[in-house]
């Protein structure tokens, strides 16, 4: 094949794709000067995917789903986005031969639910107003959902389950998460008094192959079985972590990594003495870690850290309280060996004052090793204790939202680990009506502000709370929902990472010079 033939093939290929060709550089020195590409713009996302785990197998459990998309379409303008759709459909269990709609639709007498195949759970019709649905089914399925158009930017779904009694009693809350290929879960356990299940949900049509690896205080826990898990398309699989190893580890780290495909992953931790809750994945490994929102009345705070890199990590430990950041007595620093899990029991760390834990590298960032981390927090005493988890989270660049808030029981925690910052906190309309209410909060550097969020004006039902960073340094946030029952201080804590409602899109233009054969 000669050079002319190759040139014609290249030109034909370029012409076929010319509408998708863009150039980000100026033109060459030969020929007319080309205009320089404009700076990238930040635009609202056009599609979002969320996955919710199967809530509970308890016969005395009830679950509330709350879906919400903030107003403004993620770009602060509220204009320009097409009308969208948002909702979730049931996933199948691998051994379920029925259709996903027959398996998992909500009861028809529940608001937002469905008993018909193909009808979504908590479908949204417009931004700014939350939608709720309830179920008391012990076989309620995992859910797979998408949002597009004006409902995609910042779309969030909260799943809140109350188990009144028995194994796993407590308040379990989780924000339904986006699928990914890699997750870290410091804080899991394979001890006899814990039953920890990792829930894996595959949103795609093709099967996903997933590896599960456990790491304890002395490194990798010896596997007792094949750790590779196949998750069929549009299905969910729950794996009891203690079946993966014969070793009993009170504090360990789980890594979930997809060989092929992608999954949603979250861990359900059930303790015989301290209740149960969902343990979400930690933020990606980092040399500085923030764990926001330790309750003022916490009776026990336990930190679990893992160093996934090739080097050991040496960390400074600071507690950002109401007025300043302090070093916990006797716990000024923490050494974490590479490939191993370390833990610290702080006891009643906060001493009646809400705070946030901040871990930073000793000796500067240049030689630091990244870590992942999570806190296990306990409230109450004796047999009336309840537990929740706070994973390391990312800062709020623009906005973050907690979807399920009630008339009583919500506490919003904000921490600015470096410089001071200012945020706007907005309560949405309620699921039963009302008007949004906003207030501005200033957070001093090195401190934590813990306060009840605003309530919607004349609103009824559950509502969402959105945190918007206005100015200043990085801000990290979490929301505690407390629903005490029978003398037990049932509670759950959700970290609020940035909702990634917008993406940076480079400016582009057509460049027909790509069709030039270079004069040959």
mmCIF file of N, CA, C and O in Angstrom, residues 415-504:
data_model
loop_
_atom_site.group_PDB
_atom_site.id
_atom_site.type_symbol
_atom_site.label_atom_id
_atom_site.label_comp_id
_atom_site.label_asym_id
_atom_site.label_seq_id
_atom_site.Cartn_x
_atom_site.Cartn_y
_atom_site.Cartn_z
ATOM 1 N N UNK A 415 -15.910 21.639 59.594
ATOM 2 C CA UNK A 415 -14.558 21.861 60.097
ATOM 3 C C UNK A 415 -13.706 22.482 58.996
ATOM 4 O O UNK A 415 -13.778 22.086 57.837
ATOM 5 N N UNK A 416 -12.922 23.496 59.401
ATOM 6 C CA UNK A 416 -11.961 24.142 58.502
ATOM 7 C C UNK A 416 -10.578 23.852 59.077
ATOM 8 O O UNK A 416 -10.125 24.557 59.980
ATOM 9 N N UNK A 417 -9.898 22.810 58.608
ATOM 10 C CA UNK A 417 -8.646 22.403 59.249
ATOM 11 C C UNK A 417 -7.501 23.389 59.069
ATOM 12 O O UNK A 417 -6.554 23.392 59.864
ATOM 13 N N UNK A 418 -7.578 24.219 58.040
ATOM 14 C CA UNK A 418 -6.500 25.180 57.781
ATOM 15 C C UNK A 418 -6.996 26.602 58.044
ATOM 16 O O UNK A 418 -7.170 27.001 59.175
ATOM 17 N N UNK A 419 -7.247 27.380 56.989
ATOM 18 C CA UNK A 419 -7.734 28.741 57.179
ATOM 19 C C UNK A 419 -9.236 28.793 57.387
ATOM 20 O O UNK A 419 -9.969 27.836 57.118
ATOM 21 N N UNK A 420 -9.694 29.934 57.881
ATOM 22 C CA UNK A 420 -11.123 30.134 58.115
ATOM 23 C C UNK A 420 -11.904 30.095 56.802
ATOM 24 O O UNK A 420 -11.346 30.338 55.724
ATOM 25 N N UNK A 421 -13.189 29.788 56.905
ATOM 26 C CA UNK A 421 -14.029 29.659 55.721
ATOM 27 C C UNK A 421 -15.441 30.107 56.046
ATOM 28 O O UNK A 421 -15.852 30.179 57.208
ATOM 29 N N UNK A 422 -16.183 30.411 54.987
ATOM 30 C CA UNK A 422 -17.580 30.809 55.128
ATOM 31 C C UNK A 422 -18.430 29.916 54.224
ATOM 32 O O UNK A 422 -18.080 29.670 53.071
ATOM 33 N N UNK A 423 -19.557 29.423 54.758
ATOM 34 C CA UNK A 423 -20.436 28.556 53.981
ATOM 35 C C UNK A 423 -21.878 29.053 54.087
ATOM 36 O O UNK A 423 -22.240 29.754 55.048
ATOM 37 N N UNK A 424 -22.664 28.691 53.083
ATOM 38 C CA UNK A 424 -24.106 28.932 53.120
ATOM 39 C C UNK A 424 -24.804 27.590 53.287
ATOM 40 O O UNK A 424 -24.596 26.657 52.514
ATOM 41 N N UNK A 425 -25.640 27.479 54.318
ATOM 42 C CA UNK A 425 -26.379 26.247 54.590
ATOM 43 C C UNK A 425 -27.846 26.487 54.249
ATOM 44 O O UNK A 425 -28.468 27.409 54.780
ATOM 45 N N UNK A 426 -28.393 25.651 53.366
ATOM 46 C CA UNK A 426 -29.768 25.832 52.899
ATOM 47 C C UNK A 426 -30.599 24.592 53.214
ATOM 48 O O UNK A 426 -30.224 23.473 52.841
ATOM 49 N N UNK A 427 -31.712 24.810 53.898
ATOM 50 C CA UNK A 427 -32.701 23.759 54.102
ATOM 51 C C UNK A 427 -33.692 23.825 52.944
ATOM 52 O O UNK A 427 -34.241 24.888 52.641
ATOM 53 N N UNK A 428 -33.914 22.710 52.276
ATOM 54 C CA UNK A 428 -34.842 22.686 51.152
ATOM 55 C C UNK A 428 -36.274 22.764 51.642
ATOM 56 O O UNK A 428 -36.540 22.725 52.855
ATOM 57 N N UNK A 429 -37.203 22.846 50.715
ATOM 58 C CA UNK A 429 -38.602 22.619 51.065
ATOM 59 C C UNK A 429 -38.735 21.204 51.613
ATOM 60 O O UNK A 429 -37.903 20.335 51.355
ATOM 61 N N UNK A 430 -39.777 20.947 52.403
ATOM 62 C CA UNK A 430 -40.004 19.609 52.917
ATOM 63 C C UNK A 430 -40.685 18.738 51.881
ATOM 64 O O UNK A 430 -41.215 19.225 50.878
ATOM 65 N N UNK A 431 -40.662 17.430 52.106
ATOM 66 C CA UNK A 431 -41.341 16.523 51.179
ATOM 67 C C UNK A 431 -42.842 16.774 51.164
ATOM 68 O O UNK A 431 -43.534 16.412 50.208
ATOM 69 N N UNK A 432 -43.346 17.452 52.222
ATOM 70 C CA UNK A 432 -44.765 17.795 52.280
ATOM 71 C C UNK A 432 -45.038 19.268 52.047
ATOM 72 O O UNK A 432 -46.125 19.771 52.370
ATOM 73 N N UNK A 433 -44.063 19.991 51.480
ATOM 74 C CA UNK A 433 -44.267 21.402 51.167
ATOM 75 C C UNK A 433 -43.372 22.321 51.970
ATOM 76 O O UNK A 433 -42.467 21.885 52.686
ATOM 77 N N UNK A 434 -43.608 23.632 51.866
ATOM 78 C CA UNK A 434 -42.797 24.620 52.569
ATOM 79 C C UNK A 434 -41.846 25.347 51.645
ATOM 80 O O UNK A 434 -41.840 25.138 50.431
ATOM 81 N N UNK A 435 -41.018 26.212 52.231
ATOM 82 C CA UNK A 435 -40.088 27.041 51.462
ATOM 83 C C UNK A 435 -38.661 26.871 51.993
ATOM 84 O O UNK A 435 -38.469 26.664 53.197
ATOM 85 N N UNK A 436 -37.678 26.998 51.122
ATOM 86 C CA UNK A 436 -36.279 26.886 51.557
ATOM 87 C C UNK A 436 -35.891 28.021 52.507
ATOM 88 O O UNK A 436 -36.421 29.131 52.419
ATOM 89 N N UNK A 437 -34.934 27.715 53.387
ATOM 90 C CA UNK A 437 -34.391 28.707 54.317
ATOM 91 C C UNK A 437 -32.879 28.551 54.330
ATOM 92 O O UNK A 437 -32.369 27.424 54.392
ATOM 93 N N UNK A 438 -32.152 29.669 54.273
ATOM 94 C CA UNK A 438 -30.688 29.633 54.248
ATOM 95 C C UNK A 438 -30.107 30.467 55.378
ATOM 96 O O UNK A 438 -30.731 31.431 55.845
ATOM 97 N N UNK A 439 -28.911 30.090 55.806
ATOM 98 C CA UNK A 439 -28.161 30.938 56.724
ATOM 99 C C UNK A 439 -26.678 30.751 56.449
ATOM 100 O O UNK A 439 -26.240 29.714 55.942
ATOM 101 N N UNK A 440 -25.893 31.789 56.771
ATOM 102 C CA UNK A 440 -24.449 31.768 56.537
ATOM 103 C C UNK A 440 -23.723 31.444 57.840
ATOM 104 O O UNK A 440 -24.067 31.973 58.904
ATOM 105 N N UNK A 441 -22.721 30.578 57.744
ATOM 106 C CA UNK A 441 -21.956 30.164 58.922
ATOM 107 C C UNK A 441 -20.476 30.398 58.646
ATOM 108 O O UNK A 441 -19.963 30.015 57.588
ATOM 109 N N UNK A 442 -19.791 31.000 59.585
ATOM 110 C CA UNK A 442 -18.344 31.176 59.493
ATOM 111 C C UNK A 442 -17.663 30.124 60.364
ATOM 112 O O UNK A 442 -18.062 29.896 61.507
ATOM 113 N N UNK A 443 -16.636 29.492 59.809
ATOM 114 C CA UNK A 443 -15.884 28.463 60.524
ATOM 115 C C UNK A 443 -14.439 28.934 60.634
ATOM 116 O O UNK A 443 -13.756 29.116 59.628
ATOM 117 N N UNK A 444 -13.969 29.143 61.849
ATOM 118 C CA UNK A 444 -12.597 29.592 62.054
ATOM 119 C C UNK A 444 -11.618 28.457 61.778
ATOM 120 O O UNK A 444 -11.921 27.285 61.998
ATOM 121 N N UNK A 445 -10.436 28.833 61.284
ATOM 122 C CA UNK A 445 -9.418 27.831 60.978
ATOM 123 C C UNK A 445 -9.070 26.988 62.193
ATOM 124 O O UNK A 445 -8.890 27.502 63.298
ATOM 125 N N UNK A 446 -9.001 25.665 62.012
ATOM 126 C CA UNK A 446 -8.647 24.754 63.092
ATOM 127 C C UNK A 446 -9.762 24.447 64.054
ATOM 128 O O UNK A 446 -9.513 23.881 65.126
ATOM 129 N N UNK A 447 -11.014 24.789 63.696
ATOM 130 C CA UNK A 447 -12.141 24.555 64.601
ATOM 131 C C UNK A 447 -13.266 23.797 63.901
ATOM 132 O O UNK A 447 -13.311 23.689 62.680
ATOM 133 N N UNK A 448 -14.184 23.288 64.734
ATOM 134 C CA UNK A 448 -15.389 22.610 64.258
ATOM 135 C C UNK A 448 -16.615 23.356 64.763
ATOM 136 O O UNK A 448 -16.697 23.694 65.947
ATOM 137 N N UNK A 449 -17.553 23.611 63.869
ATOM 138 C CA UNK A 449 -18.860 24.165 64.233
ATOM 139 C C UNK A 449 -19.884 23.051 64.120
ATOM 140 O O UNK A 449 -20.031 22.433 63.063
ATOM 141 N N UNK A 450 -20.591 22.764 65.200
ATOM 142 C CA UNK A 450 -21.654 21.759 65.210
ATOM 143 C C UNK A 450 -22.953 22.439 65.605
ATOM 144 O O UNK A 450 -23.040 23.052 66.672
ATOM 145 N N UNK A 451 -23.957 22.381 64.740
ATOM 146 C CA UNK A 451 -25.203 23.095 64.989
ATOM 147 C C UNK A 451 -26.364 22.397 64.296
ATOM 148 O O UNK A 451 -26.172 21.663 63.314
ATOM 149 N N UNK A 452 -27.542 22.663 64.801
ATOM 150 C CA UNK A 452 -28.744 22.178 64.134
ATOM 151 C C UNK A 452 -28.924 22.972 62.839
ATOM 152 O O UNK A 452 -28.853 24.206 62.845
ATOM 153 N N UNK A 453 -29.133 22.296 61.714
ATOM 154 C CA UNK A 453 -29.307 23.028 60.457
ATOM 155 C C UNK A 453 -30.642 23.764 60.449
ATOM 156 O O UNK A 453 -31.544 23.455 61.249
ATOM 157 N N UNK A 454 -30.815 24.748 59.569
ATOM 158 C CA UNK A 454 -32.104 25.439 59.488
ATOM 159 C C UNK A 454 -33.210 24.486 59.042
ATOM 160 O O UNK A 454 -32.963 23.427 58.471
ATOM 161 N N UNK A 455 -34.452 24.878 59.322
ATOM 162 C CA UNK A 455 -35.625 24.105 58.924
ATOM 163 C C UNK A 455 -36.350 24.844 57.809
ATOM 164 O O UNK A 455 -36.329 26.075 57.759
ATOM 165 N N UNK A 456 -37.024 24.134 56.924
ATOM 166 C CA UNK A 456 -37.815 24.828 55.899
ATOM 167 C C UNK A 456 -38.946 25.620 56.528
ATOM 168 O O UNK A 456 -39.496 25.227 57.572
ATOM 169 N N UNK A 457 -39.288 26.741 55.918
ATOM 170 C CA UNK A 457 -40.376 27.577 56.426
ATOM 171 C C UNK A 457 -41.711 26.912 56.106
ATOM 172 O O UNK A 457 -41.988 26.585 54.955
ATOM 173 N N UNK A 458 -42.530 26.719 57.134
ATOM 174 C CA UNK A 458 -43.875 26.138 56.980
ATOM 175 C C UNK A 458 -43.843 24.784 56.282
ATOM 176 O O UNK A 458 -44.786 24.395 55.598
ATOM 177 N N UNK A 459 -42.746 24.068 56.435
ATOM 178 C CA UNK A 459 -42.599 22.791 55.727
ATOM 179 C C UNK A 459 -42.977 21.606 56.579
ATOM 180 O O UNK A 459 -42.937 21.651 57.811
ATOM 181 N N UNK A 460 -43.350 20.516 55.934
ATOM 182 C CA UNK A 460 -43.660 19.266 56.596
ATOM 183 C C UNK A 460 -42.874 18.147 55.930
ATOM 184 O O UNK A 460 -42.537 18.222 54.755
ATOM 185 N N UNK A 461 -42.593 17.104 56.705
ATOM 186 C CA UNK A 461 -41.898 15.959 56.147
ATOM 187 C C UNK A 461 -40.397 16.140 56.157
ATOM 188 O O UNK A 461 -39.853 17.140 56.650
ATOM 189 N N UNK A 462 -39.692 15.151 55.603
ATOM 190 C CA UNK A 462 -38.243 15.206 55.545
ATOM 191 C C UNK A 462 -37.759 16.287 54.600
ATOM 192 O O UNK A 462 -38.465 16.710 53.683
ATOM 193 N N UNK A 463 -36.534 16.743 54.821
ATOM 194 C CA UNK A 463 -35.972 17.793 53.967
ATOM 195 C C UNK A 463 -34.480 17.576 53.782
ATOM 196 O O UNK A 463 -33.847 16.782 54.494
ATOM 197 N N UNK A 464 -33.918 18.253 52.809
ATOM 198 C CA UNK A 464 -32.489 18.147 52.515
ATOM 199 C C UNK A 464 -31.754 19.383 53.019
ATOM 200 O O UNK A 464 -32.338 20.468 53.130
ATOM 201 N N UNK A 465 -30.477 19.203 53.327
ATOM 202 C CA UNK A 465 -29.610 20.308 53.739
ATOM 203 C C UNK A 465 -28.413 20.353 52.787
ATOM 204 O O UNK A 465 -27.699 19.365 52.632
ATOM 205 N N UNK A 466 -28.217 21.502 52.158
ATOM 206 C CA UNK A 466 -27.111 21.686 51.217
ATOM 207 C C UNK A 466 -26.120 22.689 51.788
ATOM 208 O O UNK A 466 -26.506 23.762 52.268
ATOM 209 N N UNK A 467 -24.834 22.321 51.757
ATOM 210 C CA UNK A 467 -23.755 23.192 52.223
ATOM 211 C C UNK A 467 -23.004 23.713 51.000
ATOM 212 O O UNK A 467 -22.516 22.931 50.180
ATOM 213 N N UNK A 468 -22.920 25.023 50.872
ATOM 214 C CA UNK A 468 -22.227 25.661 49.752
ATOM 215 C C UNK A 468 -21.055 26.467 50.296
ATOM 216 O O UNK A 468 -21.242 27.380 51.108
ATOM 217 N N UNK A 469 -19.857 26.132 49.848
ATOM 218 C CA UNK A 469 -18.691 26.911 50.299
ATOM 219 C C UNK A 469 -18.652 28.232 49.545
ATOM 220 O O UNK A 469 -18.639 28.258 48.316
ATOM 221 N N UNK A 470 -18.622 29.331 50.304
ATOM 222 C CA UNK A 470 -18.641 30.669 49.711
ATOM 223 C C UNK A 470 -17.225 31.212 49.550
ATOM 224 O O UNK A 470 -16.866 31.780 48.509
ATOM 225 N N UNK A 471 -16.419 31.072 50.598
ATOM 226 C CA UNK A 471 -15.071 31.644 50.560
ATOM 227 C C UNK A 471 -14.199 30.955 51.601
ATOM 228 O O UNK A 471 -14.685 30.226 52.466
ATOM 229 N N UNK A 472 -12.898 31.230 51.503
ATOM 230 C CA UNK A 472 -11.971 30.742 52.508
ATOM 231 C C UNK A 472 -11.361 29.402 52.160
ATOM 232 O O UNK A 472 -11.418 28.928 51.022
ATOM 233 N N UNK A 473 -10.754 28.785 53.179
ATOM 234 C CA UNK A 473 -10.030 27.535 53.000
ATOM 235 C C UNK A 473 -10.938 26.334 52.853
ATOM 236 O O UNK A 473 -12.170 26.462 52.794
ATOM 237 N N UNK A 474 -10.338 25.144 52.793
ATOM 238 C CA UNK A 474 -11.126 23.915 52.645
ATOM 239 C C UNK A 474 -12.093 23.717 53.808
ATOM 240 O O UNK A 474 -11.792 24.059 54.958
ATOM 241 N N UNK A 475 -13.264 23.157 53.484
ATOM 242 C CA UNK A 475 -14.284 22.849 54.485
ATOM 243 C C UNK A 475 -14.687 21.383 54.335
ATOM 244 O O UNK A 475 -14.905 20.905 53.218
ATOM 245 N N UNK A 476 -14.770 20.679 55.464
ATOM 246 C CA UNK A 476 -15.224 19.293 55.497
ATOM 247 C C UNK A 476 -16.469 19.223 56.358
ATOM 248 O O UNK A 476 -16.623 19.992 57.317
ATOM 249 N N UNK A 477 -17.382 18.302 56.044
ATOM 250 C CA UNK A 477 -18.667 18.308 56.735
ATOM 251 C C UNK A 477 -19.210 16.901 56.926
ATOM 252 O O UNK A 477 -18.860 15.966 56.200
ATOM 253 N N UNK A 478 -20.069 16.774 57.927
ATOM 254 C CA UNK A 478 -20.848 15.555 58.128
ATOM 255 C C UNK A 478 -22.173 15.935 58.770
ATOM 256 O O UNK A 478 -22.341 17.036 59.298
ATOM 257 N N UNK A 479 -23.106 14.981 58.696
ATOM 258 C CA UNK A 479 -24.425 15.194 59.311
ATOM 259 C C UNK A 479 -24.765 13.990 60.187
ATOM 260 O O UNK A 479 -24.710 12.854 59.735
ATOM 261 N N UNK A 480 -25.097 14.252 61.451
ATOM 262 C CA UNK A 480 -25.566 13.198 62.340
ATOM 263 C C UNK A 480 -27.083 13.259 62.423
ATOM 264 O O UNK A 480 -27.669 14.323 62.614
ATOM 265 N N UNK A 481 -27.725 12.089 62.260
ATOM 266 C CA UNK A 481 -29.163 11.958 62.445
ATOM 267 C C UNK A 481 -29.381 11.071 63.655
ATOM 268 O O UNK A 481 -28.969 9.904 63.672
ATOM 269 N N UNK A 482 -29.999 11.607 64.706
ATOM 270 C CA UNK A 482 -30.239 10.883 65.957
ATOM 271 C C UNK A 482 -31.734 10.642 66.119
ATOM 272 O O UNK A 482 -32.520 11.589 66.149
ATOM 273 N N UNK A 483 -32.115 9.367 66.229
ATOM 274 C CA UNK A 483 -33.514 8.979 66.427
ATOM 275 C C UNK A 483 -33.575 7.988 67.586
ATOM 276 O O UNK A 483 -33.686 6.776 67.384
ATOM 277 N N UNK A 484 -33.483 8.490 68.845
ATOM 278 C CA UNK A 484 -33.458 7.591 70.004
ATOM 279 C C UNK A 484 -34.733 6.755 70.102
ATOM 280 O O UNK A 484 -35.815 7.194 69.726
ATOM 281 N N UNK A 485 -34.551 5.532 70.613
ATOM 282 C CA UNK A 485 -35.690 4.621 70.716
ATOM 283 C C UNK A 485 -35.474 3.677 71.894
ATOM 284 O O UNK A 485 -34.426 3.028 71.997
ATOM 285 N N UNK A 486 -36.455 3.618 72.783
ATOM 286 C CA UNK A 486 -36.394 2.702 73.917
ATOM 287 C C UNK A 486 -35.194 2.905 74.814
ATOM 288 O O UNK A 486 -34.647 1.935 75.363
ATOM 289 N N UNK A 487 -34.753 4.141 74.983
ATOM 290 C CA UNK A 487 -33.603 4.434 75.825
ATOM 291 C C UNK A 487 -32.271 4.265 75.145
ATOM 292 O O UNK A 487 -31.219 4.529 75.750
ATOM 293 N N UNK A 488 -32.270 3.817 73.890
ATOM 294 C CA UNK A 488 -31.025 3.626 73.140
ATOM 295 C C UNK A 488 -30.793 4.855 72.262
ATOM 296 O O UNK A 488 -31.685 5.240 71.500
ATOM 297 N N UNK A 489 -29.619 5.490 72.348
ATOM 298 C CA UNK A 489 -29.362 6.701 71.554
ATOM 299 C C UNK A 489 -29.019 6.352 70.102
ATOM 300 O O UNK A 489 -27.900 6.560 69.634
ATOM 301 N N UNK A 490 -29.990 5.826 69.370
ATOM 302 C CA UNK A 490 -29.744 5.415 67.993
ATOM 303 C C UNK A 490 -29.346 6.620 67.147
ATOM 304 O O UNK A 490 -29.979 7.663 67.204
ATOM 305 N N UNK A 491 -28.298 6.433 66.339
ATOM 306 C CA UNK A 491 -27.815 7.538 65.514
ATOM 307 C C UNK A 491 -27.026 6.983 64.342
ATOM 308 O O UNK A 491 -26.579 5.834 64.339
ATOM 309 N N UNK A 492 -26.845 7.814 63.331
ATOM 310 C CA UNK A 492 -26.010 7.495 62.181
ATOM 311 C C UNK A 492 -25.356 8.776 61.708
ATOM 312 O O UNK A 492 -25.911 9.872 61.885
ATOM 313 N N UNK A 493 -24.166 8.669 61.122
ATOM 314 C CA UNK A 493 -23.420 9.836 60.663
ATOM 315 C C UNK A 493 -23.047 9.638 59.200
ATOM 316 O O UNK A 493 -22.513 8.588 58.837
ATOM 317 N N UNK A 494 -23.323 10.643 58.387
ATOM 318 C CA UNK A 494 -22.928 10.612 56.978
ATOM 319 C C UNK A 494 -21.969 11.762 56.686
ATOM 320 O O UNK A 494 -22.301 12.926 56.940
ATOM 321 N N UNK A 495 -20.776 11.423 56.188
ATOM 322 C CA UNK A 495 -19.864 12.457 55.711
ATOM 323 C C UNK A 495 -20.438 13.083 54.448
ATOM 324 O O UNK A 495 -21.192 12.445 53.702
ATOM 325 N N UNK A 496 -20.107 14.357 54.205
ATOM 326 C CA UNK A 496 -20.650 15.093 53.057
ATOM 327 C C UNK A 496 -19.518 15.513 52.117
ATOM 328 O O UNK A 496 -19.019 16.637 52.191
ATOM 329 N N UNK A 497 -19.080 14.626 51.234
ATOM 330 C CA UNK A 497 -18.081 15.035 50.247
ATOM 331 C C UNK A 497 -18.708 15.942 49.202
ATOM 332 O O UNK A 497 -19.936 16.036 49.089
ATOM 333 N N UNK A 498 -17.878 16.624 48.434
ATOM 334 C CA UNK A 498 -18.387 17.463 47.347
ATOM 335 C C UNK A 498 -19.248 16.619 46.409
ATOM 336 O O UNK A 498 -18.921 15.465 46.104
ATOM 337 N N UNK A 499 -20.372 17.188 45.955
ATOM 338 C CA UNK A 499 -21.312 16.404 45.143
ATOM 339 C C UNK A 499 -20.912 16.298 43.672
ATOM 340 O O UNK A 499 -21.590 15.635 42.889
ATOM 341 N N UNK A 500 -19.828 16.957 43.283
ATOM 342 C CA UNK A 500 -19.341 16.881 41.899
ATOM 343 C C UNK A 500 -20.459 17.168 40.900
ATOM 344 O O UNK A 500 -20.602 16.492 39.886
ATOM 345 N N UNK A 501 -21.234 18.185 41.200
ATOM 346 C CA UNK A 501 -22.360 18.551 40.331
ATOM 347 C C UNK A 501 -21.902 19.178 39.030
ATOM 348 O O UNK A 501 -22.676 19.239 38.070
ATOM 349 N N UNK A 502 -20.660 19.643 39.000
ATOM 350 C CA UNK A 502 -20.141 20.261 37.771
ATOM 351 C C UNK A 502 -18.827 19.596 37.385
ATOM 352 O O UNK A 502 -18.133 19.011 38.230
ATOM 353 N N UNK A 503 -18.507 19.702 36.118
ATOM 354 C CA UNK A 503 -17.228 19.197 35.615
ATOM 355 C C UNK A 503 -16.577 20.280 34.767
ATOM 356 O O UNK A 503 -17.260 21.126 34.186
ATOM 357 N N UNK A 504 -15.260 20.245 34.702
ATOM 358 C CA UNK A 504 -14.521 21.223 33.903
ATOM 359 C C UNK A 504 -14.438 20.723 32.463
ATOM 360 O O UNK A 504 -13.925 19.633 32.204
#
